[in-house]
């Protein structure tokens, strides 16, 4: 069984935030494959089903992004899932809005949720699907690096002009998940990166 985790923060106030793109992707995948993500276990909302004939467990950790490792670690242990059978969907500040980047592993790259997962799992070797949310910029176009401004940005909602690109990205994430399950991460990286 593959564990597919979308990172996000629980609660209606965060539902449309940039940081919640992982939750939105899980919701889309669930609708697409008639899976209802309603079971509460291991500090997560989960459900199992099949995507392309492969058994999957979809999960939305309810620990808030920065503590995602707590919930995912519990799910991995409960279901005896190998770390390389984990696919994590998350936001990425350093990618342009709507761009996808698939990786078979690697560092957290400054993402506190991924850092939490690496700490909890004791491994960097899990697949990531990163969705670009862009980086906040000053009026003249230079990137904002102030930590508080970045936190405000990732916890803000996409503006209406960005929603079309984000909805396309969410649909492409579903295609990328299907490709990973059917053909493996290398083939998916060649197709979607």
XYZ file of C-alpha atoms in Angstrom:
193
model
C 0.000 0.000 0.000
C 1.152 3.537 -0.797
C 0.607 6.358 1.680
C -0.222 9.663 -0.044
C -0.059 12.626 2.321
C -1.052 16.207 1.622
C 0.383 18.817 3.970
C -1.812 21.597 5.306
C -3.324 23.144 8.393
C -6.665 21.964 9.812
C -9.683 24.231 10.051
C -11.814 26.384 7.785
C -9.703 29.488 8.401
C -6.764 27.830 6.621
C -8.655 25.914 3.933
C -7.733 28.134 0.967
C -4.262 29.165 2.196
C -1.189 28.734 0.006
C 0.247 26.420 2.674
C -2.801 24.128 2.263
C -2.203 23.116 -1.339
C -1.434 19.573 -0.115
C -4.887 19.248 1.472
C -6.524 20.601 -1.678
C -4.680 18.025 -3.792
C -5.791 15.178 -1.497
C -9.396 16.431 -1.670
C -9.197 16.487 -5.485
C -7.656 12.993 -5.654
C -10.333 11.681 -3.300
C -13.168 13.123 -5.416
C -11.555 11.886 -8.632
C -11.302 8.313 -7.337
C -14.484 8.243 -5.207
C -12.604 7.975 -1.921
C -14.089 9.728 1.119
C -11.367 11.057 3.418
C -13.387 11.023 6.640
C -11.803 8.472 8.998
C -9.967 9.964 11.992
C -6.846 8.086 13.099
C -3.228 8.789 13.996
C -3.899 12.557 14.240
C -5.025 12.512 10.590
C -8.084 12.423 8.391
C -7.674 9.347 6.182
C -9.290 6.907 3.806
C -8.114 3.982 1.735
C -9.027 3.110 -1.822
C -7.461 2.364 -5.173
C -5.855 4.613 -7.755
C -5.033 2.895 -11.023
C -5.427 -0.487 -9.353
C -2.918 0.366 -6.596
C -4.105 0.333 -2.982
C -3.539 3.734 -1.369
C -4.124 5.426 1.945
C -4.868 9.137 1.522
C -4.076 11.287 4.557
C -4.367 14.877 5.741
C -2.401 15.283 9.006
C -4.279 17.400 11.547
C -1.140 18.384 13.479
C -0.519 21.599 11.497
C 2.126 21.619 8.769
C 5.166 22.108 11.012
C 4.386 18.966 13.051
C 3.285 16.719 10.167
C 5.934 14.123 11.031
C 4.080 13.170 14.226
C 0.968 12.059 12.340
C 2.758 10.536 9.338
C 5.122 8.592 11.615
C 2.105 7.070 13.390
C 0.466 6.088 10.076
C 3.693 4.546 8.732
C 4.050 2.430 11.884
C 0.364 1.460 12.124
C 0.201 0.233 8.520
C 3.835 -0.994 8.260
C 4.409 1.215 5.226
C 7.964 1.510 3.909
C 9.294 5.074 3.728
C 9.803 4.677 -0.034
C 6.051 3.960 -0.349
C 5.280 7.459 0.960
C 4.308 10.292 -1.401
C 4.083 13.776 0.139
C 2.353 16.710 -1.565
C 3.339 20.162 -0.323
C 3.751 23.817 -1.250
C 7.054 25.294 -2.424
C 7.934 29.000 -2.154
C 10.849 28.709 -4.568
C 8.812 27.414 -7.506
C 6.753 29.715 -9.731
C 3.010 29.643 -9.114
C 1.506 26.351 -10.292
C 4.791 24.695 -11.342
C 5.347 21.121 -10.139
C 8.614 19.567 -9.057
C 8.812 15.866 -8.235
C 11.693 14.482 -6.189
C 12.511 10.974 -4.900
C 14.017 12.417 -1.695
C 16.467 15.047 -0.521
C 16.685 17.818 2.045
C 13.781 19.794 3.485
C 14.822 22.898 1.539
C 13.589 25.111 4.374
C 10.071 23.562 4.459
C 9.259 22.979 8.123
C 6.667 20.294 7.356
C 9.160 18.269 5.302
C 11.749 18.812 8.043
C 9.279 17.393 10.588
C 8.749 14.331 8.365
C 12.493 13.736 7.944
C 12.977 13.986 11.734
C 10.081 11.669 12.553
C 10.894 9.071 9.882
C 14.673 9.190 10.234
C 14.919 9.265 6.444
C 14.938 11.719 3.535
C 14.070 8.962 1.053
C 10.391 9.621 0.400
C 8.813 10.989 -2.744
C 7.687 14.628 -2.826
C 5.388 16.436 -5.205
C 6.047 20.122 -4.656
C 3.559 22.680 -5.947
C 4.861 26.177 -6.613
C 3.146 28.972 -4.717
C 5.686 31.630 -5.724
C 7.577 33.836 -3.309
C 6.297 37.196 -2.065
C 8.058 40.120 -3.737
C 8.505 43.811 -3.106
C 7.012 46.304 -5.563
C 10.243 46.426 -7.575
C 10.167 42.615 -7.896
C 12.876 41.531 -5.448
C 12.084 38.560 -3.212
C 10.982 39.214 0.350
C 13.098 37.227 2.805
C 11.679 38.483 6.118
C 10.448 35.424 8.068
C 7.270 37.134 9.378
C 6.313 38.348 5.887
C 6.828 34.827 4.498
C 4.657 33.310 7.240
C 1.913 35.853 6.461
C 2.252 35.000 2.755
C 1.984 31.205 3.087
C -0.974 31.637 5.446
C -2.765 33.916 2.986
C -5.295 32.732 0.407
C -4.561 32.598 -3.297
C -5.946 35.685 -4.998
C -8.678 35.128 -7.623
C -6.220 35.710 -10.512
C -4.071 32.809 -9.182
C -6.867 30.275 -8.743
C -6.931 29.134 -12.406
C -3.216 28.270 -12.313
C -3.612 26.524 -8.957
C -6.603 24.478 -10.119
C -4.591 23.346 -13.161
C -1.680 22.442 -10.878
C -3.964 20.395 -8.612
C -5.236 18.426 -11.634
C -1.616 17.866 -12.769
C -0.698 16.606 -9.281
C -3.417 13.949 -9.645
C -1.899 12.944 -13.005
C 1.580 12.874 -11.430
C 0.367 10.627 -8.584
C -1.165 8.239 -11.112
C 2.102 8.219 -13.094
C 4.206 7.547 -9.967
C 1.948 4.630 -9.022
C 1.916 3.175 -12.542
C 5.422 3.910 -13.839
C 7.570 4.992 -10.886
C 9.081 8.266 -9.741
C 11.746 8.496 -12.458
C 9.202 8.310 -15.267
C 6.983 10.792 -13.437
C 9.896 13.212 -12.959
C 10.691 13.031 -16.693
C 7.074 13.809 -17.513
C 6.161 16.465 -14.932
C 9.353 18.331 -13.942
